[in-house]
Tab-separated table of C-alpha atoms in Angstrom:
chain	number	residue	atom	x	y	z
A	1	MET	CA	-3.106	76.273	-43.167
A	2	PRO	CA	-5.928	78.790	-43.782
A	3	ASN	CA	-8.270	79.613	-40.958
A	4	THR	CA	-11.534	77.732	-41.551
A	5	SER	CA	-13.242	78.841	-38.359
A	6	SER	CA	-16.403	80.929	-38.674
A	7	VAL	CA	-15.061	83.299	-36.011
A	8	SER	CA	-11.753	85.144	-36.101
A	9	ILE	CA	-10.378	88.213	-34.368
A	10	GLN	CA	-7.903	90.611	-35.929
A	11	GLN	CA	-6.320	93.415	-33.932
A	12	VAL	CA	-6.039	96.736	-35.727
A	13	THR	CA	-2.468	97.944	-35.193
A	14	PRO	CA	-0.593	100.863	-36.788
A	15	ARG	CA	0.444	98.426	-39.527
A	16	HIS	CA	-3.172	98.278	-40.707
A	17	GLN	CA	-3.837	102.009	-40.671
A	18	ASP	CA	-3.133	102.526	-44.372
A	19	GLU	CA	-5.740	99.905	-45.261
A	20	ILE	CA	-8.543	101.568	-43.286
A	21	GLN	CA	-7.553	105.241	-43.698
A	22	ALA	CA	-10.182	105.691	-46.416
A	23	ASN	CA	-12.888	105.139	-43.802
A	24	PHE	CA	-11.816	108.197	-41.781
A	25	GLU	CA	-11.821	111.934	-42.296
A	26	ASP	CA	-8.874	114.229	-41.814
A	27	ASP	CA	-9.669	114.658	-38.092
A	28	ASP	CA	-9.404	110.897	-37.413
A	29	HIS	CA	-13.112	110.443	-36.905
A	30	ASP	CA	-15.371	108.093	-38.818
A	31	GLN	CA	-16.294	108.989	-42.365
A	32	ARG	CA	-19.639	110.778	-42.364
A	33	THR	CA	-22.231	109.109	-44.568
A	34	GLY	CA	-25.445	110.642	-43.211
A	35	ASN	CA	-27.959	112.457	-45.383
A	36	LEU	CA	-31.303	114.233	-45.111
A	37	TRP	CA	-33.276	111.045	-44.536
A	38	THR	CA	-30.983	109.560	-41.895
A	39	ALA	CA	-31.107	112.894	-40.025
A	40	ILE	CA	-34.918	112.874	-40.203
A	41	ALA	CA	-34.951	109.299	-38.868
A	42	HIS	CA	-32.691	110.265	-35.941
A	43	ILE	CA	-34.796	113.329	-35.094
A	44	ILE	CA	-38.138	111.522	-35.288
A	45	THR	CA	-36.773	108.672	-33.166
A	46	ALA	CA	-35.652	111.196	-30.561
A	47	VAL	CA	-38.740	113.421	-30.672
A	48	ILE	CA	-41.722	111.096	-31.058
A	49	GLY	CA	-41.587	109.094	-27.875
A	50	SER	CA	-44.314	107.182	-26.094
A	51	GLY	CA	-45.174	110.548	-24.541
A	52	VAL	CA	-47.278	111.200	-27.636
A	53	LEU	CA	-49.870	108.938	-26.024
A	54	SER	CA	-50.253	111.383	-23.120
A	55	LEU	CA	-51.083	114.362	-25.335
A	56	ALA	CA	-54.816	113.663	-25.199
A	57	TRP	CA	-54.584	114.037	-21.414
A	58	ALA	CA	-52.554	117.239	-21.853
A	59	VAL	CA	-55.143	118.736	-24.216
A	60	ALA	CA	-57.876	117.765	-21.739
A	61	GLN	CA	-56.187	119.972	-19.127
A	62	LEU	CA	-55.932	122.987	-21.470
A	63	GLY	CA	-58.959	122.651	-23.736
A	64	TRP	CA	-59.723	122.968	-27.442
A	65	VAL	CA	-58.049	126.354	-27.936
A	66	ALA	CA	-55.023	126.456	-25.642
A	67	GLY	CA	-54.083	122.785	-26.227
A	68	PRO	CA	-53.238	122.944	-29.949
A	69	ALA	CA	-52.021	126.561	-29.629
A	70	VAL	CA	-49.410	125.576	-27.023
A	71	MET	CA	-48.228	122.639	-29.161
A	72	MET	CA	-47.885	124.836	-32.237
A	73	GLY	CA	-46.026	127.463	-30.219
A	74	PHE	CA	-43.446	124.981	-28.944
A	75	ALA	CA	-43.017	123.546	-32.442
A	76	VAL	CA	-42.127	127.009	-33.757
A	77	ILE	CA	-39.740	127.701	-30.859
A	78	THR	CA	-38.003	124.338	-31.301
A	79	PHE	CA	-37.496	124.874	-35.032
A	80	PHE	CA	-36.283	128.433	-34.470
A	81	THR	CA	-33.629	127.419	-31.941
A	82	SER	CA	-32.641	124.296	-33.914
A	83	THR	CA	-31.734	126.495	-36.909
A	84	MET	CA	-29.515	128.556	-34.615
A	85	MET	CA	-27.660	125.427	-33.532
A	86	ALA	CA	-27.436	124.120	-37.110
A	87	ASP	CA	-25.605	127.290	-38.184
A	88	SER	CA	-23.209	126.911	-35.238
A	89	HIS	CA	-21.996	123.447	-36.214
A	90	ARG	CA	-18.797	124.884	-37.648
A	91	HIS	CA	-16.404	127.209	-35.868
A	92	PRO	CA	-15.667	130.477	-37.697
A	93	SER	CA	-12.321	128.894	-38.670
A	94	GLY	CA	-14.191	126.125	-40.503
A	95	ARG	CA	-13.464	123.409	-37.928
A	96	ARG	CA	-16.409	121.150	-37.112
A	97	ASN	CA	-17.945	121.178	-33.637
A	98	ARG	CA	-18.761	117.485	-33.280
A	99	ILE	CA	-20.761	117.616	-30.037
A	100	TYR	CA	-23.000	120.097	-28.226
A	101	LYS	CA	-20.272	120.997	-25.721
A	102	GLU	CA	-17.847	121.953	-28.488
A	103	VAL	CA	-20.377	124.420	-29.894
A	104	VAL	CA	-20.738	125.996	-26.456
A	105	GLN	CA	-16.940	126.050	-26.071
A	106	SER	CA	-16.472	127.753	-29.445
A	107	PHE	CA	-18.875	130.615	-28.856
A	108	LEU	CA	-19.456	130.974	-25.092
A	109	GLY	CA	-16.204	129.835	-23.492
A	110	ALA	CA	-15.045	127.390	-20.828
A	111	LYS	CA	-17.330	128.444	-17.965
A	112	SER	CA	-20.473	127.641	-19.933
A	113	VAL	CA	-19.067	124.293	-21.088
A	114	LYS	CA	-19.057	122.757	-17.607
A	115	LEU	CA	-22.667	123.741	-16.975
A	116	CYS	CA	-23.695	122.484	-20.404
A	117	GLY	CA	-21.928	119.149	-19.879
A	118	TRP	CA	-23.577	118.442	-16.532
A	119	ILE	CA	-27.022	119.310	-17.869
A	120	GLN	CA	-26.720	117.424	-21.152
A	121	TYR	CA	-25.237	114.189	-19.847
A	122	SER	CA	-27.460	113.972	-16.759
A	123	ASN	CA	-30.400	114.416	-19.125
A	124	LEU	CA	-29.155	111.601	-21.373
A	125	VAL	CA	-28.658	109.260	-18.400
A	126	GLY	CA	-32.144	110.078	-17.128
A	127	ILE	CA	-33.704	109.422	-20.526
A	128	THR	CA	-32.059	105.999	-20.884
A	129	VAL	CA	-33.285	104.953	-17.425
A	130	GLY	CA	-36.736	106.321	-18.199
A	131	TYR	CA	-36.888	104.453	-21.509
A	132	THR	CA	-35.995	101.215	-19.734
A	133	ILE	CA	-39.007	101.714	-17.471
A	134	THR	CA	-41.369	102.777	-20.247
A	135	GLY	CA	-40.254	99.976	-22.573
A	136	SER	CA	-40.914	97.401	-19.859
A	137	ILE	CA	-44.381	98.884	-19.230
A	138	SER	CA	-45.273	98.304	-22.890
A	139	MET	CA	-44.035	94.703	-22.684
A	140	VAL	CA	-46.094	94.142	-19.535
A	141	ALA	CA	-49.150	95.602	-21.291
A	142	VAL	CA	-48.850	92.938	-24.005
A	143	ASN	CA	-48.673	90.182	-21.392
A	144	ARG	CA	-51.629	91.567	-19.414
A	145	SER	CA	-53.842	92.051	-22.468
A	146	ASN	CA	-53.267	88.417	-23.449
A	147	CYS	CA	-54.040	87.375	-19.879
A	148	PHE	CA	-57.316	89.337	-19.899
A	149	HIS	CA	-58.222	87.847	-23.261
A	150	SER	CA	-57.584	84.307	-22.016
A	151	HIS	CA	-58.986	84.508	-18.463
A	152	GLY	CA	-61.498	87.330	-18.666
A	153	HIS	CA	-61.402	90.910	-17.430
A	154	GLN	CA	-62.244	89.866	-13.892
A	155	HIS	CA	-58.856	88.152	-13.544
A	156	PRO	CA	-56.300	90.380	-11.728
A	157	CYS	CA	-53.485	89.492	-14.175
A	158	HIS	CA	-50.806	90.979	-11.927
A	159	ARG	CA	-47.452	91.199	-13.665
A	160	SER	CA	-44.064	92.387	-12.454
A	161	ASN	CA	-42.113	94.869	-14.574
A	162	TYR	CA	-38.724	93.573	-13.458
A	163	PRO	CA	-38.270	90.609	-15.841
A	164	TYR	CA	-39.189	92.907	-18.718
A	165	MET	CA	-36.721	95.565	-17.575
A	166	ALA	CA	-34.078	92.832	-17.607
A	167	ALA	CA	-35.145	91.770	-21.116
A	168	PHE	CA	-34.950	95.388	-22.284
A	169	GLY	CA	-31.461	95.599	-20.780
A	170	VAL	CA	-30.341	92.433	-22.568
A	171	SER	CA	-31.362	93.937	-25.914
A	172	GLN	CA	-29.294	97.027	-25.068
A	173	LEU	CA	-26.251	94.901	-24.153
A	174	VAL	CA	-26.164	93.792	-27.783
A	175	LEU	CA	-27.126	97.086	-29.448
A	176	SER	CA	-24.756	99.151	-27.294
A	177	GLN	CA	-21.851	97.579	-29.206
A	178	ILE	CA	-22.838	99.553	-32.296
A	179	PRO	CA	-19.625	101.627	-32.484
A	180	ASN	CA	-21.025	105.142	-32.820
A	181	PHE	CA	-23.783	107.437	-34.040
A	182	HIS	CA	-22.602	107.048	-37.644
A	183	LYS	CA	-23.595	103.363	-37.632
A	184	LEU	CA	-26.993	103.944	-36.040
A	185	SER	CA	-29.057	104.993	-39.073
A	186	TRP	CA	-30.702	101.619	-39.664
A	187	LEU	CA	-31.848	101.365	-36.046
A	188	SER	CA	-33.202	104.923	-36.060
A	189	THR	CA	-35.111	104.180	-39.263
A	190	VAL	CA	-36.760	101.116	-37.703
A	191	ALA	CA	-37.574	103.077	-34.537
A	192	ALA	CA	-39.047	105.986	-36.528
A	193	VAL	CA	-41.306	103.603	-38.464
A	194	MET	CA	-42.444	102.051	-35.178
A	195	SER	CA	-43.267	105.475	-33.697
A	196	PHE	CA	-45.458	106.384	-36.658
A	197	THR	CA	-47.086	102.946	-36.536
A	198	TYR	CA	-48.273	103.064	-32.938
A	199	SER	CA	-49.269	106.714	-33.290
A	200	THR	CA	-51.353	105.807	-36.346
A	201	ILE	CA	-53.001	102.952	-34.443
A	202	ALA	CA	-53.875	105.361	-31.625
A	203	LEU	CA	-55.353	107.782	-34.161
A	204	GLY	CA	-57.392	105.024	-35.800
A	205	LEU	CA	-58.771	103.833	-32.482
A	206	SER	CA	-59.677	107.408	-31.567
A	207	LEU	CA	-61.586	107.880	-34.806
A	208	ALA	CA	-63.399	104.591	-34.260
A	209	GLN	CA	-64.334	105.720	-30.756
A	210	ILE	CA	-65.612	109.078	-32.043
A	211	VAL	CA	-67.808	107.659	-34.827
A	212	GLY	CA	-68.866	104.609	-32.822
A	213	GLY	CA	-72.231	106.057	-31.865
A	214	GLY	CA	-71.858	105.660	-28.097
A	215	PRO	CA	-72.355	108.409	-25.518
A	216	LYS	CA	-70.309	111.470	-26.406
A	217	PRO	CA	-67.657	112.462	-23.856
A	218	ARG	CA	-67.801	115.943	-22.387
A	219	THR	CA	-65.284	118.428	-23.791
A	220	THR	CA	-64.944	122.188	-23.196
A	221	ILE	CA	-63.105	125.176	-24.587
A	222	THR	CA	-60.941	125.375	-21.451
A	223	GLY	CA	-60.560	121.660	-20.706
A	224	THR	CA	-61.271	120.080	-17.344
A	225	VAL	CA	-63.830	121.997	-15.294
A	226	VAL	CA	-63.076	123.148	-11.749
A	227	GLY	CA	-65.612	121.728	-9.314
A	228	VAL	CA	-66.739	119.070	-11.779
A	229	ASP	CA	-63.656	117.207	-13.011
A	230	VAL	CA	-60.974	118.578	-10.691
A	231	GLY	CA	-60.441	120.877	-7.737
A	232	SER	CA	-59.069	124.377	-8.303
A	233	ALA	CA	-55.564	123.465	-7.068
A	234	ASP	CA	-55.460	120.298	-9.180
A	235	LYS	CA	-56.518	122.292	-12.232
A	236	VAL	CA	-53.489	124.553	-11.840
A	237	TRP	CA	-51.062	121.665	-11.199
A	238	ARG	CA	-52.377	119.740	-14.196
A	239	MET	CA	-52.132	122.753	-16.483
A	240	PHE	CA	-48.500	123.195	-15.389
A	241	GLN	CA	-47.768	119.560	-16.111
A	242	ALA	CA	-49.567	119.642	-19.475
A	243	ILE	CA	-47.579	122.684	-20.634
A	244	GLY	CA	-44.353	121.004	-19.547
A	245	ASN	CA	-45.255	117.763	-21.331
A	246	MET	CA	-45.909	119.628	-24.567
A	247	ALA	CA	-42.686	121.633	-24.320
A	248	PHE	CA	-40.525	118.554	-23.789
A	249	ALA	CA	-42.382	116.570	-26.474
A	250	PHE	CA	-40.570	118.564	-29.176
A	251	THR	CA	-37.098	118.593	-27.637
A	252	PHE	CA	-34.143	117.048	-29.450
A	253	SER	CA	-31.527	119.765	-28.911
A	254	ASN	CA	-29.553	117.563	-26.499
A	255	ILE	CA	-28.437	115.442	-29.474
A	256	LEU	CA	-28.910	117.889	-32.376
A	257	VAL	CA	-25.202	118.579	-32.889
A	258	GLU	CA	-24.370	114.879	-32.688
A	259	ILE	CA	-26.976	114.169	-35.392
A	260	GLN	CA	-25.626	116.955	-37.603
A	261	ASN	CA	-22.106	115.593	-37.183
A	262	THR	CA	-23.157	112.417	-39.048
A	263	LEU	CA	-24.000	114.383	-42.218
A	264	ARG	CA	-21.783	114.514	-45.283
A	265	SER	CA	-19.999	117.822	-45.847
A	266	ASN	CA	-21.650	118.245	-49.250
A	267	PRO	CA	-24.268	119.675	-49.442
A	268	PRO	CA	-23.470	121.939	-46.448
A	269	GLU	CA	-24.446	120.294	-43.165
A	270	ASN	CA	-26.314	123.322	-41.820
A	271	LYS	CA	-28.645	123.470	-44.828
A	272	VAL	CA	-29.390	119.757	-44.656
A	273	MET	CA	-29.946	119.914	-40.892
A	274	LYS	CA	-32.340	122.853	-41.172
A	275	LYS	CA	-34.340	121.014	-43.809
A	276	ALA	CA	-34.347	117.811	-41.736
A	277	SER	CA	-35.486	119.754	-38.655
A	278	LEU	CA	-38.283	121.458	-40.602
A	279	ILE	CA	-39.599	118.225	-42.124
A	280	SER	CA	-39.333	116.323	-38.834
A	281	ILE	CA	-41.025	119.045	-36.772
A	282	ILE	CA	-43.841	119.431	-39.315
A	283	LEU	CA	-44.469	115.674	-39.307
A	284	THR	CA	-44.317	115.363	-35.526
A	285	THR	CA	-46.520	118.428	-35.006
A	286	ILE	CA	-49.184	117.006	-37.320
A	287	PHE	CA	-49.120	113.731	-35.393
A	288	TYR	CA	-49.062	115.464	-32.036
A	289	VAL	CA	-52.009	117.721	-32.808
A	290	LEU	CA	-54.011	114.840	-34.303
A	291	CYS	CA	-53.281	112.539	-31.371
A	292	GLY	CA	-54.042	115.250	-28.843
A	293	MET	CA	-57.226	116.530	-30.470
A	294	LEU	CA	-58.686	113.198	-31.568
A	295	GLY	CA	-57.771	111.621	-28.250
A	296	TYR	CA	-59.523	114.448	-26.431
A	297	ALA	CA	-62.564	114.117	-28.705
A	298	ALA	CA	-62.659	110.367	-27.993
A	299	PHE	CA	-62.322	110.564	-24.191
A	300	GLY	CA	-63.156	114.143	-23.270
A	301	ASN	CA	-62.144	115.527	-19.885
A	302	ASP	CA	-61.598	111.961	-18.626
A	303	ALA	CA	-58.780	111.280	-21.111
A	304	PRO	CA	-56.294	108.774	-19.614
A	305	GLY	CA	-52.569	109.401	-19.303
A	306	ASN	CA	-51.941	106.720	-21.956
A	307	PHE	CA	-54.897	106.694	-24.272
A	308	LEU	CA	-53.923	103.338	-25.814
A	309	THR	CA	-55.132	101.755	-22.571
A	310	GLY	CA	-58.416	103.662	-22.646
A	311	PHE	CA	-60.100	101.710	-25.414
A	312	GLY	CA	-62.209	99.269	-23.426
A	313	PHE	CA	-60.081	96.958	-21.294
A	314	TYR	CA	-57.091	96.201	-23.520
A	315	GLU	CA	-59.454	95.637	-26.456
A	316	PRO	CA	-59.139	94.996	-29.351
A	317	PHE	CA	-56.368	93.043	-27.697
A	318	TRP	CA	-54.441	92.065	-30.850
A	319	LEU	CA	-54.209	95.645	-32.092
A	320	ILE	CA	-53.269	97.004	-28.661
A	321	ASP	CA	-50.640	94.238	-28.442
A	322	PHE	CA	-49.164	95.260	-31.777
A	323	ALA	CA	-49.102	98.947	-30.786
A	324	ASN	CA	-47.324	98.165	-27.514
A	325	VAL	CA	-44.778	96.001	-29.329
A	326	CYS	CA	-44.132	98.947	-31.645
A	327	ILE	CA	-43.629	101.209	-28.607
A	328	ALA	CA	-41.132	98.755	-27.104
A	329	VAL	CA	-39.172	98.437	-30.371
A	330	HIS	CA	-39.155	102.214	-30.791
A	331	LEU	CA	-37.824	102.755	-27.276
A	332	ILE	CA	-35.144	100.109	-27.791
A	333	GLY	CA	-33.862	102.175	-30.725
A	334	ALA	CA	-34.394	105.519	-29.008
A	335	TYR	CA	-32.307	104.333	-26.017
A	336	GLN	CA	-29.314	104.029	-28.341
A	337	VAL	CA	-29.923	107.412	-29.981
A	338	PHE	CA	-29.636	109.065	-26.562
A	339	ALA	CA	-26.922	106.771	-25.185
A	340	GLN	CA	-24.437	107.049	-28.060
A	341	PRO	CA	-23.365	110.668	-27.300
A	342	LEU	CA	-22.678	109.651	-23.697
A	343	PHE	CA	-20.756	106.561	-24.810
A	344	ALA	CA	-18.646	108.663	-27.178
A	345	PHE	CA	-17.910	111.272	-24.500
A	346	VAL	CA	-16.576	108.727	-21.972
A	347	GLU	CA	-14.583	106.773	-24.556
A	348	GLU	CA	-12.931	109.880	-25.974
A	349	LYS	CA	-11.982	111.034	-22.472
A	350	CYS	CA	-10.444	107.665	-21.638
A	351	ASN	CA	-8.561	107.549	-24.941
A	352	LYS	CA	-6.980	110.912	-24.138
A	353	MET	CA	-6.137	109.924	-20.558
A	354	TRP	CA	-4.617	106.507	-21.400
A	355	PRO	CA	-3.499	106.680	-25.043
A	356	LYS	CA	-1.034	103.807	-24.639
A	357	SER	CA	-3.478	101.332	-23.118
A	358	SER	CA	-4.262	98.610	-25.652
A	359	PHE	CA	-7.320	97.632	-23.585
A	360	ILE	CA	-8.809	101.062	-24.285
A	361	THR	CA	-7.444	101.989	-27.704
A	362	ALA	CA	-6.973	98.719	-29.625
A	363	ASP	CA	-9.769	97.811	-31.999
A	364	HIS	CA	-10.470	94.348	-33.320
A	365	HIS	CA	-12.368	92.973	-36.255
A	366	VAL	CA	-14.484	89.947	-35.343
A	367	ARG	CA	-15.482	87.759	-38.261
A	368	LEU	CA	-18.663	85.861	-37.515
A	369	LEU	CA	-20.503	83.794	-40.144
A	370	GLY	CA	-18.894	85.732	-42.963
A	371	CYS	CA	-19.641	89.173	-41.459
A	372	VAL	CA	-17.146	91.552	-39.874
A	373	PHE	CA	-18.057	93.182	-36.558
A	374	PRO	CA	-15.985	95.869	-34.792
A	375	LEU	CA	-14.943	95.085	-31.229
A	376	ASN	CA	-13.146	97.105	-28.590
A	377	ASN	CA	-12.502	95.621	-25.150
A	378	PHE	CA	-13.087	98.849	-23.248
A	379	ARG	CA	-16.259	99.591	-25.212
A	380	LEU	CA	-17.536	96.088	-24.503
A	381	VAL	CA	-16.949	96.377	-20.752
A	382	TRP	CA	-17.911	99.995	-20.097
A	383	ARG	CA	-21.056	100.034	-22.216
A	384	SER	CA	-22.221	96.738	-20.739
A	385	VAL	CA	-21.708	98.105	-17.229
A	386	TYR	CA	-23.658	101.248	-18.143
A	387	VAL	CA	-26.599	99.237	-19.494
A	388	VAL	CA	-26.668	97.067	-16.366
A	389	ILE	CA	-26.607	100.160	-14.129
A	390	THR	CA	-29.496	101.816	-15.987
A	391	ALA	CA	-31.521	98.596	-15.759
A	392	LEU	CA	-30.843	98.345	-12.015
A	393	LEU	CA	-31.803	101.996	-11.482
A	394	ALA	CA	-35.030	101.360	-13.378
A	395	MET	CA	-35.797	98.406	-11.110
A	396	ILE	CA	-34.968	100.265	-7.899
A	397	PHE	CA	-36.813	103.454	-8.878
A	398	PRO	CA	-39.745	102.408	-11.102
A	399	PHE	CA	-41.213	105.893	-10.667
A	400	PHE	CA	-38.084	107.338	-12.297
A	401	ASN	CA	-40.230	108.843	-15.067
A	402	ASP	CA	-41.304	111.441	-12.492
A	403	ILE	CA	-37.632	112.172	-11.773
A	404	LEU	CA	-37.076	112.289	-15.529
A	405	GLY	CA	-39.827	114.894	-15.715
A	406	ILE	CA	-37.812	117.061	-13.333
A	407	ILE	CA	-34.594	116.461	-15.275
A	408	GLY	CA	-36.407	117.273	-18.513
A	409	ALA	CA	-37.897	120.413	-17.005
A	410	LEU	CA	-34.487	121.562	-15.792
A	411	SER	CA	-32.739	120.761	-19.104
A	412	PHE	CA	-35.383	122.048	-21.550
A	413	TYR	CA	-34.605	125.701	-20.992
A	414	PRO	CA	-30.787	125.627	-21.093
A	415	LEU	CA	-30.360	123.087	-23.903
A	416	THR	CA	-33.270	124.013	-26.169
A	417	VAL	CA	-33.509	127.763	-25.592
A	418	TYR	CA	-30.805	129.463	-23.511
A	419	PHE	CA	-27.624	128.084	-25.082
A	420	PRO	CA	-28.877	128.274	-28.706
A	421	ILE	CA	-29.971	131.896	-28.241
A	422	GLU	CA	-26.779	132.948	-26.458
A	423	ILE	CA	-24.654	131.152	-29.086
A	424	TYR	CA	-26.575	132.920	-31.852
A	425	ILE	CA	-26.092	136.316	-30.159
A	426	ALA	CA	-22.349	135.677	-29.755
A	427	ARG	CA	-21.884	134.273	-33.274
A	428	THR	CA	-23.730	137.095	-35.045
A	429	LYS	CA	-22.424	139.772	-32.642
A	430	ILE	CA	-25.857	141.209	-31.840
A	431	LYS	CA	-25.554	144.378	-29.752
A	432	ARG	CA	-26.964	144.398	-26.243
A	433	PHE	CA	-30.318	146.170	-25.883
A	434	SER	CA	-30.878	146.283	-29.622
A	435	SER	CA	-34.412	145.334	-30.724
A	436	THR	CA	-33.255	141.871	-31.845
A	437	TRP	CA	-31.426	141.283	-28.560
A	438	ILE	CA	-34.475	142.331	-26.531
A	439	CYS	CA	-36.798	140.009	-28.514
A	440	LEU	CA	-34.452	137.027	-28.128
A	441	GLU	CA	-33.971	137.591	-24.417
A	442	ALA	CA	-37.735	137.994	-23.939
A	443	LEU	CA	-38.271	134.627	-25.634
A	444	SER	CA	-35.588	133.144	-23.389
A	445	MET	CA	-37.251	134.474	-20.232
A	446	ALA	CA	-40.680	133.211	-21.325
A	447	CYS	CA	-39.281	129.699	-21.835
A	448	LEU	CA	-37.534	129.911	-18.462
A	449	ALA	CA	-40.961	130.535	-16.915
A	450	VAL	CA	-42.314	127.436	-18.699
A	451	SER	CA	-39.473	125.325	-17.320
A	452	ALA	CA	-40.055	126.664	-13.806
A	453	VAL	CA	-43.755	125.826	-14.046
A	454	ALA	CA	-42.989	122.322	-15.317
A	455	VAL	CA	-40.478	121.713	-12.504
A	456	ILE	CA	-43.155	122.606	-9.948
A	457	GLY	CA	-45.625	120.180	-11.540
A	458	SER	CA	-43.033	117.400	-11.784
A	459	VAL	CA	-41.984	117.779	-8.131
A	460	LYS	CA	-45.611	117.409	-7.066
A	461	ASP	CA	-45.968	114.238	-9.170
A	462	LEU	CA	-42.773	112.823	-7.678
A	463	ALA	CA	-44.055	113.468	-4.158
A	464	LEU	CA	-47.255	111.562	-4.934
A	465	SER	CA	-45.288	108.677	-6.455
A	466	LEU	CA	-43.060	108.422	-3.388
A	467	LYS	CA	-46.148	108.143	-1.166
A	468	ARG	CA	-47.435	105.206	-3.250
A	469	TYR	CA	-44.035	103.564	-3.733
A	470	LYS	CA	-43.764	99.889	-2.757
A	471	PRO	CA	-40.338	98.462	-3.625
A	472	PHE	CA	-40.310	95.415	-5.924
A	473	SER	CA	-44.099	95.156	-6.123
A	474	SER	CA	-45.971	93.733	-9.108
A	475	GLU	CA	-47.951	95.899	-11.453
A	476	GLY	CA	-51.616	95.608	-10.869
């Protein structure tokens, strides 16, 4: 009798391999179907985070000249090093390097691989925890703005982040079962659209604030004024933090190779990736500069850390609600963009360690309502456990974004600058102390100084957060 149930499970055994071989390449990995536009979607999802909303504050610390100049400088550096990594995707033998660590292995050797792995994967873990916190903050903002609209601005409208962190985690329990990066294009596209949407709303509100005819905020060439807006020590700390924020706002090197590995082999992946990087960085730089400059013009030296919350008191509430929903949806997608390389790393390791375990290696096809969904028992368990752990860490350490700032500061230099430059030097066999070598190493040292400065600023922020920390308290 035929199976009439809407749900069925079929195990994929060696007997079925001939039927599905067409979906795999000669190295037993999923067929690559990515193109220029899917790469752009992945990059924009990774690069344009909710941190764009803090750029007005960053410009306020540096002023009209240094603010946009620093952003433009980091955009150029990021594109320059991303092209180096794009050309390193293939080993000189022609074999593909599928992940960042394999590129390092191919050109720099085993010693560098261990350092790279620790830095990259700790950064990815930190980002996923940080996105859980930030996504919940956006959800809370929607709830609070509705509360203020219903009960008036005098109502305290205290809300706890924890139920929203749990809700964010539940969404990730489902999305984490997307098998790999190759199947993530649709989610990245949605997330990229959301990032442009809330950024555009922020820009529109800034323009409305500027032309509104109210009192003009005070702005200066050098940003916040010592003795008026801040003390001399605070001015230095804030400048450090602002420079760090701008540097990390452009970073996507920690998943660049994984994005490039989704591209079809024709046209050549390195050419497509360079073009995708150029288009994405141009678009994000335009948005960053506009958000930073218009936000500074709207709020002046008193620009808030999140300038979406600076327009009145959550007003116009419906538009602020929509923007915060867009932020939450974007971060839900961005979580997966950063989590998938970590998922793939653990699953590949376990497959190599226990190749005969059906729990780890056997795939199933689940038919549900006429659709076929891939299922793997180990993937289901391990990814679910990971999502639960990140949600719990977010609840225990709601100031984790400050820790993430330190992780980002420590990882920016090695992943975005040091390894790409050293790989380029090794791949092209540039001679030591040649003019090209000296210029590249000088750039590397300058970016190391930026990372050091950002670490100092992030440690200070973390210390302040620890002083204010009250476990399991509601947001005021």
